[in-house]
Structures are given as C-alpha cells and as structure tokens.
mmCIF file of C-alpha atoms in Angstrom:
data_model
loop_
_atom_site.group_PDB
_atom_site.id
_atom_site.type_symbol
_atom_site.label_atom_id
_atom_site.label_comp_id
_atom_site.label_asym_id
_atom_site.label_seq_id
_atom_site.Cartn_x
_atom_site.Cartn_y
_atom_site.Cartn_z
ATOM 1 C CA MET X 23 18.740 -18.448 17.117
ATOM 2 C CA GLN X 24 17.165 -15.149 16.134
ATOM 3 C CA GLU X 25 13.782 -15.509 14.605
ATOM 4 C CA THR X 26 12.958 -13.186 11.494
ATOM 5 C CA LYS X 27 9.427 -11.667 11.484
ATOM 6 C CA THR X 28 7.499 -12.109 8.143
ATOM 7 C CA ILE X 29 6.420 -8.843 6.838
ATOM 8 C CA ARG X 30 2.577 -8.523 6.575
ATOM 9 C CA VAL X 31 1.398 -6.577 3.778
ATOM 10 C CA LEU X 32 -2.279 -5.389 2.815
ATOM 11 C CA ILE X 33 -2.882 -4.775 -0.773
ATOM 12 C CA ALA X 34 -6.044 -2.618 -1.260
ATOM 13 C CA LYS X 35 -7.866 -0.985 -4.136
ATOM 14 C CA PRO X 36 -9.526 2.302 -2.947
ATOM 15 C CA GLY X 37 -12.370 4.007 -4.863
ATOM 16 C CA LEU X 38 -14.429 2.953 -7.609
ATOM 17 C CA ASP X 39 -12.011 1.556 -10.368
ATOM 18 C CA GLY X 40 -12.505 -2.132 -11.279
ATOM 19 C CA HIS X 41 -8.977 -2.871 -12.659
ATOM 20 C CA ASP X 42 -7.028 -5.005 -10.328
ATOM 21 C CA ARG X 43 -4.642 -7.049 -12.408
ATOM 22 C CA GLY X 44 -1.611 -4.848 -11.319
ATOM 23 C CA ALA X 45 -2.586 -5.252 -7.671
ATOM 24 C CA LYS X 46 -2.776 -8.981 -7.981
ATOM 25 C CA VAL X 47 0.462 -9.113 -9.599
ATOM 26 C CA ILE X 48 2.108 -7.322 -6.899
ATOM 27 C CA ALA X 49 0.345 -9.245 -4.252
ATOM 28 C CA ARG X 50 1.667 -12.530 -5.806
ATOM 29 C CA ALA X 51 5.135 -11.020 -6.186
ATOM 30 C CA LEU X 52 5.250 -9.951 -2.550
ATOM 31 C CA ARG X 53 4.086 -13.307 -1.507
ATOM 32 C CA ASP X 54 6.633 -15.045 -3.610
ATOM 33 C CA ALA X 55 9.217 -12.743 -1.810
ATOM 34 C CA GLY X 56 8.189 -14.131 1.455
ATOM 35 C CA MET X 57 5.795 -11.599 2.646
ATOM 36 C CA GLU X 58 2.410 -12.498 4.098
ATOM 37 C CA VAL X 59 -0.110 -10.796 1.806
ATOM 38 C CA ILE X 60 -3.790 -9.839 2.291
ATOM 39 C CA TYR X 61 -5.797 -8.596 -0.675
ATOM 40 C CA THR X 62 -8.961 -6.501 0.085
ATOM 41 C CA GLY X 63 -10.489 -6.804 -3.151
ATOM 42 C CA LEU X 64 -12.055 -3.874 -5.172
ATOM 43 C CA ARG X 65 -13.738 -0.801 -4.332
ATOM 44 C CA GLN X 66 -12.627 -0.402 -0.802
ATOM 45 C CA THR X 67 -13.034 2.906 1.182
ATOM 46 C CA PRO X 68 -10.134 4.523 3.107
ATOM 47 C CA GLU X 69 -12.040 3.628 6.391
ATOM 48 C CA GLN X 70 -12.319 -0.123 5.284
ATOM 49 C CA ILE X 71 -8.632 -0.131 4.437
ATOM 50 C CA VAL X 72 -7.326 1.115 7.556
ATOM 51 C CA GLU X 73 -9.887 -1.048 9.606
ATOM 52 C CA ALA X 74 -8.654 -4.092 7.791
ATOM 53 C CA ALA X 75 -4.873 -3.086 8.163
ATOM 54 C CA ILE X 76 -5.260 -2.602 11.956
ATOM 55 C CA GLN X 77 -7.350 -5.844 12.400
ATOM 56 C CA GLU X 78 -4.725 -7.797 10.411
ATOM 57 C CA ASP X 79 -1.766 -6.016 12.332
ATOM 58 C CA VAL X 80 0.037 -5.342 8.863
ATOM 59 C CA ASP X 81 3.372 -3.766 8.456
ATOM 60 C CA VAL X 82 2.729 -2.449 5.166
ATOM 61 C CA ILE X 83 -0.281 -0.903 3.158
ATOM 62 C CA GLY X 84 0.017 -1.210 -0.447
ATOM 63 C CA LEU X 85 -2.596 1.137 -2.454
ATOM 64 C CA SER X 86 -3.353 0.398 -5.952
ATOM 65 C CA ILE X 87 -5.304 2.977 -8.050
ATOM 66 C CA LEU X 88 -6.002 3.818 -11.703
ATOM 67 C CA SER X 89 -9.107 6.060 -11.251
ATOM 68 C CA GLY X 90 -7.326 9.350 -10.969
ATOM 69 C CA ALA X 91 -8.643 9.837 -7.276
ATOM 70 C CA HIS X 92 -5.241 9.347 -5.731
ATOM 71 C CA ASN X 93 -4.781 12.781 -4.539
ATOM 72 C CA VAL X 94 -7.934 12.459 -2.331
ATOM 73 C CA LEU X 95 -8.023 8.691 -1.277
ATOM 74 C CA PHE X 96 -4.167 8.218 -0.585
ATOM 75 C CA PRO X 97 -3.938 11.149 1.873
ATOM 76 C CA ARG X 98 -7.095 9.945 3.429
ATOM 77 C CA VAL X 99 -5.683 6.831 4.258
ATOM 78 C CA ILE X 100 -2.928 8.309 5.883
ATOM 79 C CA GLU X 101 -5.159 10.783 7.722
ATOM 80 C CA LEU X 102 -7.176 7.780 9.223
ATOM 81 C CA LEU X 103 -3.882 5.912 10.138
ATOM 82 C CA ARG X 104 -2.804 8.915 12.207
ATOM 83 C CA GLU X 105 -6.246 9.241 13.821
ATOM 84 C CA LYS X 106 -6.169 5.633 14.902
ATOM 85 C CA GLY X 107 -2.524 5.858 16.072
ATOM 86 C CA ALA X 108 -1.334 3.404 13.472
ATOM 87 C CA ASP X 109 0.883 5.832 11.711
ATOM 88 C CA ASP X 110 3.780 3.354 12.176
ATOM 89 C CA ILE X 111 2.303 1.209 9.233
ATOM 90 C CA LEU X 112 4.457 2.074 5.990
ATOM 91 C CA VAL X 113 2.052 2.904 3.084
ATOM 92 C CA VAL X 114 3.194 2.759 -0.428
ATOM 93 C CA GLY X 115 1.071 3.367 -3.641
ATOM 94 C CA GLY X 116 1.075 2.443 -7.193
ATOM 95 C CA GLY X 117 -0.890 2.639 -10.472
ATOM 96 C CA VAL X 118 -1.351 5.215 -13.023
ATOM 97 C CA ILE X 119 -0.182 8.227 -11.296
ATOM 98 C CA PRO X 120 1.018 11.310 -13.016
ATOM 99 C CA HIS X 121 4.715 12.219 -12.060
ATOM 100 C CA ASP X 122 3.518 15.713 -11.089
ATOM 101 C CA ASP X 123 1.299 14.472 -8.193
ATOM 102 C CA ILE X 124 3.976 12.130 -6.663
ATOM 103 C CA PRO X 125 5.692 15.001 -4.532
ATOM 104 C CA TYR X 126 2.135 15.902 -3.088
ATOM 105 C CA LEU X 127 1.607 12.317 -2.145
ATOM 106 C CA LYS X 128 4.956 11.856 -0.511
ATOM 107 C CA GLU X 129 4.417 15.062 1.352
ATOM 108 C CA CYS X 130 1.057 13.520 2.685
ATOM 109 C CA GLY X 131 3.025 10.430 4.027
ATOM 110 C CA ILE X 132 2.952 8.169 1.289
ATOM 111 C CA ALA X 133 6.511 6.541 1.655
ATOM 112 C CA GLU X 134 6.840 5.692 -2.151
ATOM 113 C CA ILE X 135 4.923 5.641 -5.467
ATOM 114 C CA PHE X 136 5.436 3.026 -7.947
ATOM 115 C CA THR X 137 4.192 3.731 -11.570
ATOM 116 C CA PRO X 138 3.793 1.275 -14.368
ATOM 117 C CA GLY X 139 7.112 -0.292 -15.439
ATOM 118 C CA THR X 140 8.672 -0.356 -12.013
ATOM 119 C CA PRO X 141 10.501 -3.556 -11.476
ATOM 120 C CA ILE X 142 8.933 -5.668 -9.012
ATOM 121 C CA SER X 143 12.345 -6.381 -7.381
ATOM 122 C CA GLN X 144 12.555 -2.455 -6.918
ATOM 123 C CA ILE X 145 9.091 -2.637 -4.838
ATOM 124 C CA VAL X 146 10.272 -5.759 -2.851
ATOM 125 C CA GLU X 147 13.541 -4.186 -1.837
ATOM 126 C CA PHE X 148 12.010 -0.823 -1.051
ATOM 127 C CA ILE X 149 9.387 -2.494 1.453
ATOM 128 C CA LYS X 150 12.311 -4.672 3.133
ATOM 129 C CA ASN X 151 14.302 -1.798 3.703
ATOM 130 C CA ASN X 152 11.660 0.543 4.795
ATOM 131 C CA VAL X 153 9.095 -1.359 6.811
ATOM 132 C CA LYS X 154 9.281 -0.423 10.425
ATOM 133 C CA LYS X 155 10.674 -3.195 12.687
#
C-alpha cells in the first residue's frame, strides 16, 4: 500500500501590517483540506519566515500581505530560500496586491498570487497540483 505524504504549509505574514484574518482563513481552509499548517503570526521578517520554513521542513510557504511591501518582501523570501538551498519549497502569495505587480512577483519566483475573492478551492488545488513531491 502506497503512503501519501501530508503537505506541510507555512503561512506567514511578512512586514508590518497587523491584519491577519485572511491568513487565518486560508490556514484553516488548508488544514480542512488535509494539509498540515503552521502559522507564524504577525510581523515576520523574510529571514524569520525562511528559517521557520526550513526548520519545519515545509513543502509550501504561503505569504499574506496587505501593507503594499510585497514587491520587496516576497522577492527577499525567494532570495533567502535560494541562498539556503531550499528553493524547492513552493511559494505562493496573497493579499491586496495590484494586478500590475503580479507578473514581477512571478518573475521573481512566486508560483502564484491569490487576490481577494479567489475561491479557496482554487488555492487548495493549486497547491496540490504544484507542490514538489
């Protein structure tokens, strides 16, 4: 019998914004979808996020941001993952992110950006279909 690995996800709030309702909703939805979810809490630095992801041996990092600093903080997470040799971790982002910024973020290595109104089922399916096994 083949054993299925549980997908481990780190949900993180980089930067200084103090709004985490969306991150908590996503964390719960991913947990309800059978994933193991770790939530870092508010005001994490990219260094803290990458360190936690490596320590927790996650498959996915979900970054949530509302502050407008996504073009700085998201690429920094990718850069640190590459420096640490952990660039096999799938990184997705979400929050209030202008559509014009999404191509740049994907170019930097963010696999997908989910803006407000994205069905949770779409996020779950994206992760299941794109996590590196």
